[in-house]
Coordinates of C-alpha atoms and ligand atoms in Angstrom, one line a residue:
Chain A
M1 CA 39.3 -24.9 -9.0
L2 CA 38.7 -21.6 -10.1
K3 CA 37.2 -23.0 -13.2
L4 CA 34.7 -25.0 -11.2
L5 CA 33.7 -22.0 -9.2
Q6 CA 33.2 -20.0 -12.4
K7 CA 31.1 -22.9 -13.7
I8 CA 29.0 -23.0 -10.5
R9 CA 28.5 -19.2 -10.7
S10 CA 27.2 -19.3 -14.3
I11 CA 24.9 -22.1 -13.5
V12 CA 23.5 -20.2 -10.5
N13 CA 23.3 -17.0 -12.5
Q14 CA 21.0 -18.7 -14.8
T15 CA 18.4 -20.0 -12.3
Q16 CA 15.0 -18.5 -12.0
V17 CA 15.6 -17.8 -8.3
F18 CA 18.8 -15.7 -8.9
K19 CA 17.1 -13.8 -11.7
S20 CA 14.1 -13.1 -9.7
I21 CA 16.3 -11.6 -6.9
F22 CA 18.9 -9.7 -8.9
R23 CA 17.4 -9.1 -12.2
H24 CA 20.6 -9.3 -14.1
G25 CA 23.7 -11.3 -14.4
Y26 CA 26.8 -11.1 -12.2
P27 CA 28.3 -7.6 -12.4
D28 CA 31.4 -8.5 -14.7
T29 CA 30.3 -6.6 -17.6
D30 CA 30.1 -2.8 -17.7
A31 CA 26.3 -3.2 -18.6
N32 CA 25.8 -5.5 -15.6
R33 CA 27.9 -3.3 -13.5
A34 CA 25.7 -0.2 -14.1
L35 CA 22.4 -2.3 -13.7
V36 CA 23.6 -3.5 -10.4
M37 CA 23.7 0.0 -9.1
F38 CA 20.0 0.7 -10.3
S39 CA 18.5 -2.6 -9.2
N40 CA 20.0 -2.9 -5.5
V41 CA 18.5 -0.9 -2.9
I42 CA 21.6 -0.6 -0.9
L43 CA 24.0 0.1 -3.8
H44 CA 21.6 2.4 -5.1
L45 CA 23.0 4.9 -2.6
H46 CA 25.7 5.2 -5.0
P47 CA 26.0 6.7 -8.5
V48 CA 26.9 4.3 -11.3
R49 CA 30.1 6.3 -12.0
V50 CA 32.2 8.4 -9.8
R51 CA 35.0 10.8 -10.6
R52 CA 38.4 9.0 -10.2
G53 CA 39.3 11.4 -7.4
A54 CA 36.3 10.2 -5.2
L55 CA 38.3 6.9 -4.8
K56 CA 41.3 8.5 -3.2
I57 CA 40.9 7.3 0.5
K58 CA 43.0 10.3 1.6
F59 CA 40.2 12.5 0.8
T60 CA 37.3 11.2 2.6
W61 CA 39.3 8.7 4.8
C62 CA 36.0 6.7 4.6
L63 CA 34.7 8.5 7.6
G64 CA 31.0 9.1 6.7
G65 CA 30.7 5.6 5.5
L66 CA 32.3 4.2 8.6
T67 CA 29.9 6.4 10.8
F68 CA 27.2 4.9 8.9
L69 CA 28.6 1.3 9.4
F70 CA 28.8 1.9 13.1
F71 CA 25.1 3.2 13.3
I72 CA 24.2 -0.1 11.5
L73 CA 26.1 -2.2 13.8
L74 CA 24.4 -0.3 16.8
A75 CA 21.1 -1.0 15.3
I76 CA 21.7 -4.8 15.1
T77 CA 23.3 -5.4 18.4
G78 CA 20.8 -3.0 20.0
V79 CA 17.9 -4.9 18.8
I80 CA 19.5 -8.1 20.2
L81 CA 20.1 -6.3 23.6
M82 CA 16.5 -5.3 23.7
F83 CA 15.4 -8.9 24.0
Y84 CA 17.1 -9.1 27.2
Y85 CA 16.7 -5.8 28.9
V86 CA 13.7 -4.4 30.8
P87 CA 13.9 -0.7 31.6
D88 CA 12.8 -1.1 35.4
T89 CA 15.0 0.3 38.0
R90 CA 14.4 -3.0 39.9
R91 CA 15.7 -5.3 36.9
A92 CA 17.8 -3.2 34.6
Y93 CA 21.1 -3.9 36.5
N94 CA 20.5 -7.5 36.8
D95 CA 19.5 -7.8 33.1
I96 CA 22.7 -6.2 32.0
R97 CA 24.7 -8.4 34.3
D98 CA 22.9 -11.4 33.1
L99 CA 24.2 -10.5 29.4
G100 CA 27.7 -11.2 30.8
T101 CA 27.0 -14.3 32.8
V102 CA 24.2 -16.3 31.6
I103 CA 23.5 -15.3 28.0
Y104 CA 25.4 -16.8 25.2
F105 CA 27.4 -14.1 23.6
G106 CA 25.6 -11.6 25.7
S107 CA 28.9 -10.2 26.7
L108 CA 30.1 -9.8 23.2
F109 CA 26.9 -8.2 21.9
R110 CA 27.2 -5.7 24.7
A111 CA 30.7 -4.9 24.1
V112 CA 30.3 -4.5 20.3
H113 CA 27.5 -2.1 21.1
R114 CA 29.5 -0.1 23.5
W115 CA 32.6 0.1 21.1
S116 CA 30.6 0.9 18.1
A117 CA 28.9 3.7 20.1
H118 CA 32.4 5.1 21.0
A119 CA 33.6 4.6 17.4
M120 CA 30.5 6.3 16.0
V121 CA 31.0 9.4 18.1
F122 CA 34.6 9.5 17.2
S123 CA 34.2 9.1 13.5
V124 CA 31.2 11.6 13.3
W125 CA 33.5 14.1 14.6
M126 CA 36.4 13.1 12.4
H127 CA 34.1 13.1 9.5
M128 CA 32.9 16.8 10.3
T129 CA 36.6 17.7 10.5
R130 CA 37.4 16.4 7.2
V131 CA 34.3 18.0 5.6
F132 CA 35.6 21.2 7.0
M133 CA 39.1 20.8 5.9
T134 CA 38.1 20.0 2.4
G135 CA 35.6 23.0 2.4
S136 CA 32.9 20.6 1.2
Y137 CA 30.3 22.5 3.0
K138 CA 30.5 25.3 0.5
P139 CA 27.7 25.9 -2.0
P140 CA 25.6 23.9 -3.0
R141 CA 26.2 21.7 -0.1
E142 CA 25.4 24.2 2.8
F143 CA 22.3 22.5 3.8
N144 CA 23.8 19.1 3.9
W145 CA 26.3 20.5 6.3
V146 CA 23.4 21.6 8.5
V147 CA 21.8 18.1 8.2
G148 CA 25.2 17.0 9.4
V149 CA 25.3 19.0 12.4
I150 CA 21.9 17.6 13.2
L151 CA 23.3 14.2 13.0
L152 CA 26.2 15.2 15.2
V153 CA 23.8 16.2 17.9
T154 CA 21.6 13.2 17.7
T155 CA 24.5 10.9 17.7
L156 CA 25.9 12.5 21.1
V157 CA 22.3 12.4 22.5
L158 CA 21.8 8.9 21.5
S159 CA 25.1 7.7 23.2
W160 CA 24.1 9.9 26.3
T161 CA 20.7 8.5 26.6
G162 CA 22.2 4.9 26.4
Y163 CA 24.7 5.6 29.0
L164 CA 21.9 5.6 31.8
L165 CA 20.4 2.3 30.8
P166 CA 22.7 -0.2 32.6
W167 CA 21.6 1.5 35.8
D168 CA 25.1 1.3 37.4
Q169 CA 26.8 4.1 39.4
L170 CA 28.5 5.3 36.3
A171 CA 25.3 5.6 34.6
L172 CA 23.4 7.2 37.4
W173 CA 25.9 9.9 38.1
A174 CA 26.8 10.7 34.5
V175 CA 23.3 11.4 33.8
T176 CA 23.0 13.4 37.2
V177 CA 25.7 15.6 36.0
G178 CA 23.8 16.3 32.8
S179 CA 20.5 17.0 34.7
K180 CA 22.3 19.4 36.8
M181 CA 23.1 21.2 33.6
A182 CA 19.5 21.1 32.3
E183 CA 18.5 22.5 35.7
A184 CA 20.8 25.5 35.0
T185 CA 19.2 26.3 31.7
P186 CA 18.6 30.1 31.5
F187 CA 14.7 31.0 31.5
V188 CA 13.7 27.3 31.8
G189 CA 15.7 25.9 34.4
A190 CA 15.0 26.2 38.2
A191 CA 18.5 27.1 38.9
G192 CA 19.3 28.9 35.7
P193 CA 19.6 32.7 35.2
F194 CA 16.0 34.3 35.2
G195 CA 14.4 30.8 35.8
P196 CA 13.0 31.4 39.2
E197 CA 11.9 35.0 38.1
L198 CA 9.9 33.3 35.5
G199 CA 8.2 30.8 37.9
R200 CA 10.4 27.7 37.3
N201 CA 11.0 25.5 40.3
S202 CA 12.2 21.9 40.5
G203 CA 8.6 20.7 39.7
N204 CA 8.3 22.4 36.5
D205 CA 11.6 23.2 34.9
M206 CA 13.7 21.6 32.1
A207 CA 15.4 19.0 34.2
F208 CA 12.0 17.9 35.4
A209 CA 10.9 17.5 31.7
L210 CA 14.1 15.5 31.0
L211 CA 13.8 13.3 34.0
G212 CA 10.0 13.1 34.4
G213 CA 10.8 13.8 38.1
T214 CA 13.1 15.7 40.3
V215 CA 15.7 12.7 40.6
V216 CA 17.1 10.4 38.1
G217 CA 14.6 7.5 38.9
Q218 CA 12.1 5.1 37.3
S219 CA 10.4 7.9 35.0
A220 CA 13.9 8.9 33.8
L221 CA 15.0 5.5 33.0
L222 CA 11.8 5.0 31.0
R223 CA 12.2 8.2 29.1
F224 CA 15.9 7.5 28.3
Y225 CA 15.0 4.0 27.1
V226 CA 12.3 5.2 24.8
L227 CA 14.5 8.0 23.5
H228 CA 17.4 5.6 23.1
C229 CA 15.6 2.7 21.5
L230 CA 13.0 4.3 19.4
A231 CA 12.8 8.1 19.1
L232 CA 16.4 8.9 18.5
P233 CA 17.4 6.1 16.2
L234 CA 14.3 6.9 13.9
I235 CA 15.2 10.6 13.9
T236 CA 18.8 9.8 13.2
A237 CA 17.9 7.3 10.3
L238 CA 15.7 9.9 8.9
F239 CA 18.2 12.6 8.7
I240 CA 20.8 10.0 7.4
A241 CA 18.3 9.3 4.4
V242 CA 18.2 13.0 3.8
H243 CA 22.0 13.4 4.1
F244 CA 22.6 10.7 1.7
W245 CA 19.9 11.9 -0.7
R246 CA 21.4 15.3 -0.9
I247 CA 25.0 13.9 -1.4
R248 CA 23.6 11.9 -4.4
K249 CA 21.8 15.1 -5.8
D250 CA 24.7 17.5 -5.2
G251 CA 27.3 15.1 -6.3
F252 CA 30.7 14.7 -4.5
S253 CA 32.8 17.7 -3.7
G254 CA 36.1 15.6 -4.2
P255 CA 39.1 16.4 -6.3
L256 CA 39.7 14.9 -9.7
Chain B
M1 CA 37.5 46.1 -20.9
S2 CA 33.9 47.2 -19.9
E3 CA 33.1 48.9 -16.7
N4 CA 31.3 45.7 -15.5
A5 CA 33.9 43.3 -16.1
S6 CA 36.7 45.1 -14.3
E7 CA 34.2 45.4 -11.5
S8 CA 33.5 41.7 -11.2
S9 CA 37.1 40.7 -11.6
K10 CA 38.1 43.1 -8.8
S11 CA 36.1 40.9 -6.3
L12 CA 37.7 37.8 -7.5
P13 CA 41.3 36.9 -6.4
K14 CA 44.5 37.6 -8.3
Q15 CA 45.2 36.3 -11.8
G16 CA 47.1 33.3 -10.9
K17 CA 44.5 32.1 -8.4
L18 CA 41.7 33.2 -10.6
A19 CA 43.1 31.0 -13.5
D20 CA 43.3 28.0 -11.0
L21 CA 39.7 28.7 -9.9
I22 CA 38.4 28.5 -13.4
K23 CA 40.3 25.4 -14.0
K24 CA 39.0 23.8 -11.1
T25 CA 35.3 24.7 -11.8
A26 CA 35.7 23.5 -15.4
S27 CA 37.1 20.2 -14.2
E28 CA 34.1 19.6 -11.9
K29 CA 32.1 18.7 -15.0
I30 CA 31.8 14.9 -15.2
G31 CA 32.8 13.3 -18.3
P32 CA 33.2 9.6 -18.7
E33 CA 36.8 9.9 -19.3
N34 CA 37.4 11.2 -15.8
T35 CA 35.0 8.7 -14.2
V36 CA 35.2 5.1 -13.1
L37 CA 32.6 2.5 -12.6
V38 CA 31.4 2.3 -8.8
W39 CA 31.1 -1.6 -9.1
P40 CA 33.9 -2.8 -8.6
N41 CA 36.1 0.2 -7.9
L42 CA 34.3 1.9 -4.9
V43 CA 32.2 -1.0 -3.9
Y44 CA 35.3 -3.1 -3.2
L45 CA 37.0 -0.3 -1.4
E46 CA 34.1 0.1 0.9
L47 CA 34.0 -3.9 1.5
I48 CA 37.6 -3.7 2.7
A49 CA 36.9 -0.6 4.8
I50 CA 33.9 -2.5 6.3
M51 CA 35.9 -5.7 7.1
V52 CA 38.8 -3.8 8.7
A53 CA 36.4 -1.6 10.8
V54 CA 34.3 -4.7 11.9
A55 CA 37.5 -6.6 12.7
T56 CA 38.7 -3.8 14.8
I57 CA 35.5 -3.5 16.8
L58 CA 35.4 -7.2 17.4
F59 CA 38.9 -7.2 18.5
L60 CA 38.3 -4.3 21.0
S61 CA 35.2 -5.9 22.3
L62 CA 37.1 -9.3 23.0
V63 CA 40.0 -7.6 24.8
S64 CA 38.0 -5.0 26.7
P65 CA 34.4 -5.9 27.3
A66 CA 31.9 -3.4 28.5
P67 CA 32.2 -2.2 32.0
L68 CA 29.7 -2.5 34.8
E69 CA 30.0 -0.9 38.0
E70 CA 28.1 -1.3 41.2
L71 CA 24.4 -0.9 41.3
A72 CA 23.1 2.6 40.9
S73 CA 22.5 4.2 44.3
A74 CA 21.6 7.7 45.3
D75 CA 23.2 7.2 48.6
T76 CA 26.8 7.0 47.6
T77 CA 28.3 9.4 45.1
P78 CA 31.4 8.1 43.2
N79 CA 34.3 10.4 43.3
P80 CA 34.9 11.8 40.9
T81 CA 31.7 11.5 38.8
K82 CA 32.8 11.6 35.2
A83 CA 30.4 12.0 32.2
P84 CA 31.1 10.0 29.1
W85 CA 34.5 10.9 27.5
Y86 CA 32.7 12.9 24.6
F87 CA 31.0 15.3 27.2
L88 CA 34.2 15.6 29.4
G89 CA 35.1 18.9 27.7
L90 CA 31.9 20.4 28.8
Q91 CA 32.3 18.9 32.3
E92 CA 35.9 20.4 32.5
L93 CA 34.5 23.8 31.5
L94 CA 32.5 23.4 34.8
V95 CA 35.6 24.3 36.7
Y96 CA 35.6 27.8 35.1
F97 CA 32.1 28.4 34.4
D98 CA 28.7 28.1 36.1
P99 CA 26.6 25.2 34.7
W100 CA 24.2 27.4 32.7
L101 CA 27.2 28.6 30.7
A102 CA 29.4 25.3 30.5
G103 CA 26.3 23.0 30.1
M104 CA 23.8 25.1 28.2
V105 CA 24.8 28.4 26.7
L106 CA 28.3 27.3 25.4
P107 CA 27.1 24.1 23.7
T108 CA 24.2 26.1 22.2
F109 CA 26.8 28.5 20.8
I110 CA 28.9 25.7 19.4
I111 CA 25.7 24.0 17.7
I112 CA 24.6 27.4 16.2
G113 CA 28.1 28.3 15.4
L114 CA 28.6 25.0 13.4
V115 CA 25.4 25.5 11.6
L116 CA 26.3 29.0 10.5
I117 CA 29.6 28.0 9.0
P118 CA 28.5 27.4 5.3
Y119 CA 26.6 30.8 5.4
V120 CA 29.1 33.1 6.8
D121 CA 32.1 31.9 4.6
P122 CA 31.6 33.4 1.1
S123 CA 34.8 32.4 -0.1
P124 CA 34.7 30.1 -3.1
L125 CA 38.3 28.9 -2.6
G126 CA 39.3 25.6 -1.2
K127 CA 36.1 23.8 -2.1
G128 CA 36.6 20.0 -2.6
Y129 CA 40.4 19.9 -1.7
Y130 CA 42.6 20.4 1.2
T131 CA 44.2 23.8 1.5
F132 CA 45.5 25.8 4.2
K133 CA 46.9 28.8 2.1
E134 CA 43.7 29.7 0.5
R135 CA 41.5 30.0 3.7
K136 CA 43.8 30.7 6.4
F137 CA 41.3 32.5 8.8
S138 CA 38.6 29.7 8.5
M139 CA 41.1 27.0 9.1
L140 CA 42.7 28.8 12.0
G141 CA 39.4 29.5 13.7
F142 CA 37.9 26.1 13.1
G143 CA 41.2 24.4 14.1
F144 CA 41.4 26.6 17.3
G145 CA 37.8 25.6 18.4
L146 CA 38.5 22.0 17.6
A147 CA 41.9 21.9 19.5
L148 CA 40.2 23.4 22.6
W149 CA 37.5 21.0 22.5
W150 CA 40.0 17.9 22.4
V151 CA 42.3 19.5 24.7
L152 CA 39.7 19.8 27.4
I153 CA 38.4 16.2 26.8
L154 CA 42.0 14.9 27.3
I155 CA 42.2 16.8 30.4
G156 CA 39.0 15.5 31.5
V157 CA 40.0 11.9 30.8
F158 CA 43.6 11.7 31.8
F159 CA 44.2 14.4 34.2
R160 CA 41.3 14.7 36.5
G161 CA 40.8 12.5 39.6
L162 CA 39.4 12.6 43.1
D163 CA 37.6 15.9 43.9
W164 CA 38.0 16.8 40.1
S165 CA 41.7 17.8 41.2
W166 CA 44.5 17.7 38.8
Y167 CA 46.4 14.2 38.7
W168 CA 49.6 13.6 36.8
P169 CA 49.8 10.0 35.6
W170 CA 52.5 9.4 38.3
D171 CA 50.3 10.7 41.0
D172 CA 48.5 8.1 43.3
P173 CA 44.9 8.0 42.0
H174 CA 43.7 7.0 45.4
V175 CA 45.0 9.8 47.6
H176 CA 43.4 13.2 47.7
Q177 CA 45.3 16.1 46.5
P178 CA 45.8 18.5 49.4
A179 CA 43.4 21.2 49.2
G180 CA 44.6 24.3 47.4
A181 CA 45.5 27.3 49.5
V182 CA 44.4 29.8 46.7
K183 CA 41.3 31.7 47.4
L184 CA 39.4 32.5 44.5
V185 CA 38.1 36.1 44.1
D186 CA 35.7 37.9 41.8
L187 CA 37.2 40.6 39.5
E188 CA 35.0 43.3 40.9
I189 CA 36.3 42.7 44.5
L190 CA 39.8 42.6 43.0
L191 CA 39.2 46.1 41.2
Q192 CA 37.4 47.5 44.3
D193 CA 40.5 46.6 46.5
F194 CA 43.1 47.6 44.0
L195 CA 41.6 50.9 43.1
G196 CA 40.3 51.7 46.5
L197 CA 36.7 52.0 45.1
N198 CA 33.8 52.8 47.3
E199 CA 31.7 49.6 48.4
A200 CA 28.6 51.5 48.7
P201 CA 26.1 50.8 45.8
L202 CA 25.6 53.8 43.3
V203 CA 22.0 52.6 42.5
T204 CA 20.0 49.8 43.7
L205 CA 17.7 47.9 41.1
G206 CA 15.7 45.6 43.1
R207 CA 18.1 42.8 44.2
Y208 CA 20.8 44.4 42.3
A209 CA 23.2 46.7 44.1
V210 CA 25.3 48.4 41.4
T211 CA 28.6 49.5 42.7
M212 CA 31.3 51.4 40.9
S213 CA 33.5 48.4 40.5
N214 CA 30.6 46.3 39.2
L215 CA 30.1 48.9 36.5
L216 CA 33.7 48.7 35.7
T217 CA 33.4 44.9 35.2
W218 CA 30.5 45.6 32.8
A219 CA 32.5 48.2 30.9
M220 CA 35.5 45.6 30.7
F221 CA 33.2 42.7 29.5
L222 CA 31.5 44.7 26.9
G223 CA 34.7 46.4 26.1
F224 CA 36.1 42.9 25.4
Y225 CA 33.4 42.4 22.8
A226 CA 33.7 46.1 21.5
V227 CA 37.3 45.8 20.7
G228 CA 37.0 42.4 19.1
F229 CA 34.4 43.8 17.0
T230 CA 36.1 47.1 15.9
V231 CA 39.8 46.0 15.6
P232 CA 39.3 43.9 12.5
F233 CA 36.9 46.5 11.0
L234 CA 39.6 49.1 11.4
F235 CA 42.7 47.2 10.5
F236 CA 41.6 44.5 8.2
R237 CA 38.9 46.3 6.3
E238 CA 39.3 43.9 3.3
F239 CA 38.1 41.0 5.6
Y240 CA 35.1 43.1 6.6
R241 CA 34.2 44.0 2.9
K242 CA 34.5 40.4 1.8
L243 CA 32.0 39.3 4.7
G244 CA 29.6 42.3 4.6
F245 CA 27.7 43.6 7.5
V246 CA 25.5 40.6 8.7
R247 CA 28.1 38.0 8.1
Y248 CA 30.9 40.0 9.7
N249 CA 29.0 40.5 13.0
L250 CA 27.8 36.9 13.3
V251 CA 31.3 35.6 12.6
M252 CA 32.9 38.0 15.1
F253 CA 30.4 37.4 17.7
F254 CA 31.0 33.7 17.7
F255 CA 34.8 34.0 17.2
I256 CA 35.1 36.6 20.3
S257 CA 32.9 34.4 22.4
M258 CA 35.0 31.4 21.6
M259 CA 38.2 33.4 22.4
G260 CA 36.5 34.4 25.7
V261 CA 36.6 30.7 26.9
P262 CA 40.4 30.3 27.2
M263 CA 40.7 33.9 28.5
K264 CA 38.5 33.2 31.3
I265 CA 40.5 29.9 31.9
F266 CA 43.7 31.9 31.9
L267 CA 42.3 34.5 34.3
R268 CA 41.3 31.7 36.6
L269 CA 44.6 30.0 36.5
L270 CA 46.8 33.0 36.6
A271 CA 44.8 35.5 38.7
D272 CA 42.7 33.3 40.9
I273 CA 39.6 35.1 39.5
K274 CA 36.2 33.4 40.0
Y275 CA 33.8 35.4 38.1
V276 CA 34.5 38.4 35.8
L277 CA 31.0 39.7 36.0
V278 CA 28.4 39.2 38.8
T279 CA 24.8 40.1 38.9
P280 CA 22.1 38.7 41.2
W281 CA 20.8 36.6 38.2
F282 CA 23.8 35.2 36.5
K283 CA 27.6 35.3 37.0
I284 CA 30.3 34.9 34.4
Ligands
LIG301 C1 25.4 10.0 11.5 C2 26.3 10.9 11.1 C3 26.8 11.1 9.5 C4 26.7 10.1 8.6 C5 26.3 8.6 8.5 C6 27.3 10.6 7.4 C7 27.6 10.1 6.2 C8 28.2 10.7 5.1 C9 28.8 10.0 4.1 C10 28.7 8.5 3.8 C11 29.3 10.9 3.1 C12 30.0 10.6 1.9 C13 31.4 11.1 2.0 C14 32.2 10.6 3.0 O1 32.2 9.3 3.4 O2 33.0 11.4 3.7 C15 29.1 12.2 3.8 C16 29.4 13.4 3.2 C17 29.0 14.6 3.7 N1 28.9 14.9 5.0 FE1 28.2 13.4 6.4 N2 27.6 12.0 7.8 C18 27.3 12.3 9.1 C19 27.5 13.5 9.7 C20 27.9 14.7 9.2 C21 28.2 15.7 10.0 C22 28.3 15.9 11.3 C23 28.6 16.7 9.0 C24 29.0 18.2 9.2 C25 28.5 18.8 10.2 C26 28.5 16.2 7.7 C27 28.5 16.9 6.4 C28 28.7 16.2 5.3 C29 29.0 16.9 4.0 C30 28.9 18.5 3.6 C31 29.2 16.0 3.1 C32 29.5 16.1 1.7 C33 31.0 16.0 1.4 C34 31.5 16.1 0.0 O3 30.7 16.3 -0.9 O4 32.6 16.2 -0.1 N3 28.0 14.9 7.9 N4 28.4 12.0 5.0

């Protein structure tokens, strides 16, 4: 059986199609194992060799990688959810309910999206904690820590903007709590310290900019939708790219 | 030994640690004998991690689908209204601080504080390995902030119910807790009554009537920071010297502000104090 599989593999490896895609043989020799890292765009995120210590699970606990995995899962399930969801206050709630009742696997996609979001928020905190505990932010990696903090913030804001989209009671009031805080921002919020003194009122303050109005309504839903499905994922992906690039350049801080 | 060499070795740690440090630095050099190929070693590890994580997510999704409550309505406010769990720490702070502090200033401090960490920690020790011994202050400081963050979240998730009152797991979550008999009072009123100070303002600046007790609360507030800044400077001069003027002041500012959060919480819980500092524009 194993022999047969190996035979099939060696035949497949010789075909023009396989060679055109992978450009080298199956990675079972050192040369091909190096080549696979160069020629595959995803694997290219890695170096060809790492220090033995980098394999120790108890160093990273895989947390950065898992955060990235959850981001990917969110992107995939998010795109699927977008097919069925219209950010209109008259429709949004019913669209979400349809996911659970009339759309094949709709409930599953929604659940995976939700659980991945929880998991990403949790693992990004844990990843930051690990990086702190191992002192991995020390030179030359200071700036990558800063990129990380930006990612932490975009992750939290992504989750929060997504919270509004189902347009149920949970969503409306969780976001209302948040907008009350925006209203209280010093200097730029109508209810914040020195806000009224600087001419802020409910029609021109921070909360108004966030919600596109004075209450959580249609404009707020549209804003959160665009931020959640377009702007923030793009920004996050951009900073993840920078983050990974710097890790490759600086090497890994891990032990030997 | 030349003047220079002894000078530079003074700023480095003691013999034993220094030796360790040099060994560690030297071993950071990557030679083929210390390394392994990423394929298959790391790639397979990642594949396993991915499969375990995806299986976990799928399992959770099947046993607990995403919730959907009633249609959003501005007419009925759910009680309690809870933010998503990762923001419940901040929402819990609303019990003790006004929204501009709990929702805006403190989160901003947290973010700026996090960004500053690599730039205010000049110690080369403990880079790339777990150690508590070699960096006690930074571990304790960061650990304290982290613990505070998670404890507040846990309180918000598990111990807050109707009217944001405290609910033990065995309390009936559908019955309102009796309204507390405590009356919250501002620190300046407390001082005024306790010391028998004059209620008449000393000066009036626009809307701001500055009383004696109000000045006293200012002195206590600024004194909290002043003491915080000077004590390490006086008694842990080595700590100050290692950081230098700018780093020291940044570290201390964020550290003292962080300590102020549980301080205020305790003042509220133990002395029923609402605000420690009151002005017409902001209250702390
Ligand atoms: C979307 C969020 C993030 C993703 C996808 C991500 C991903 C990763 C990955 C895959 C690694 C490789 C090592 C590992 O798995 O632990 C890494 C390392 C690192 N991360 Fe992140 N990260 C994120 C957020 C953060 C945050 C919030 C911080 C800190 C505030 C941070 C700071 C760092 C640093 C300094 C390293 C280098 C560690 C070393 O060399 O040991 N990252 N990140």
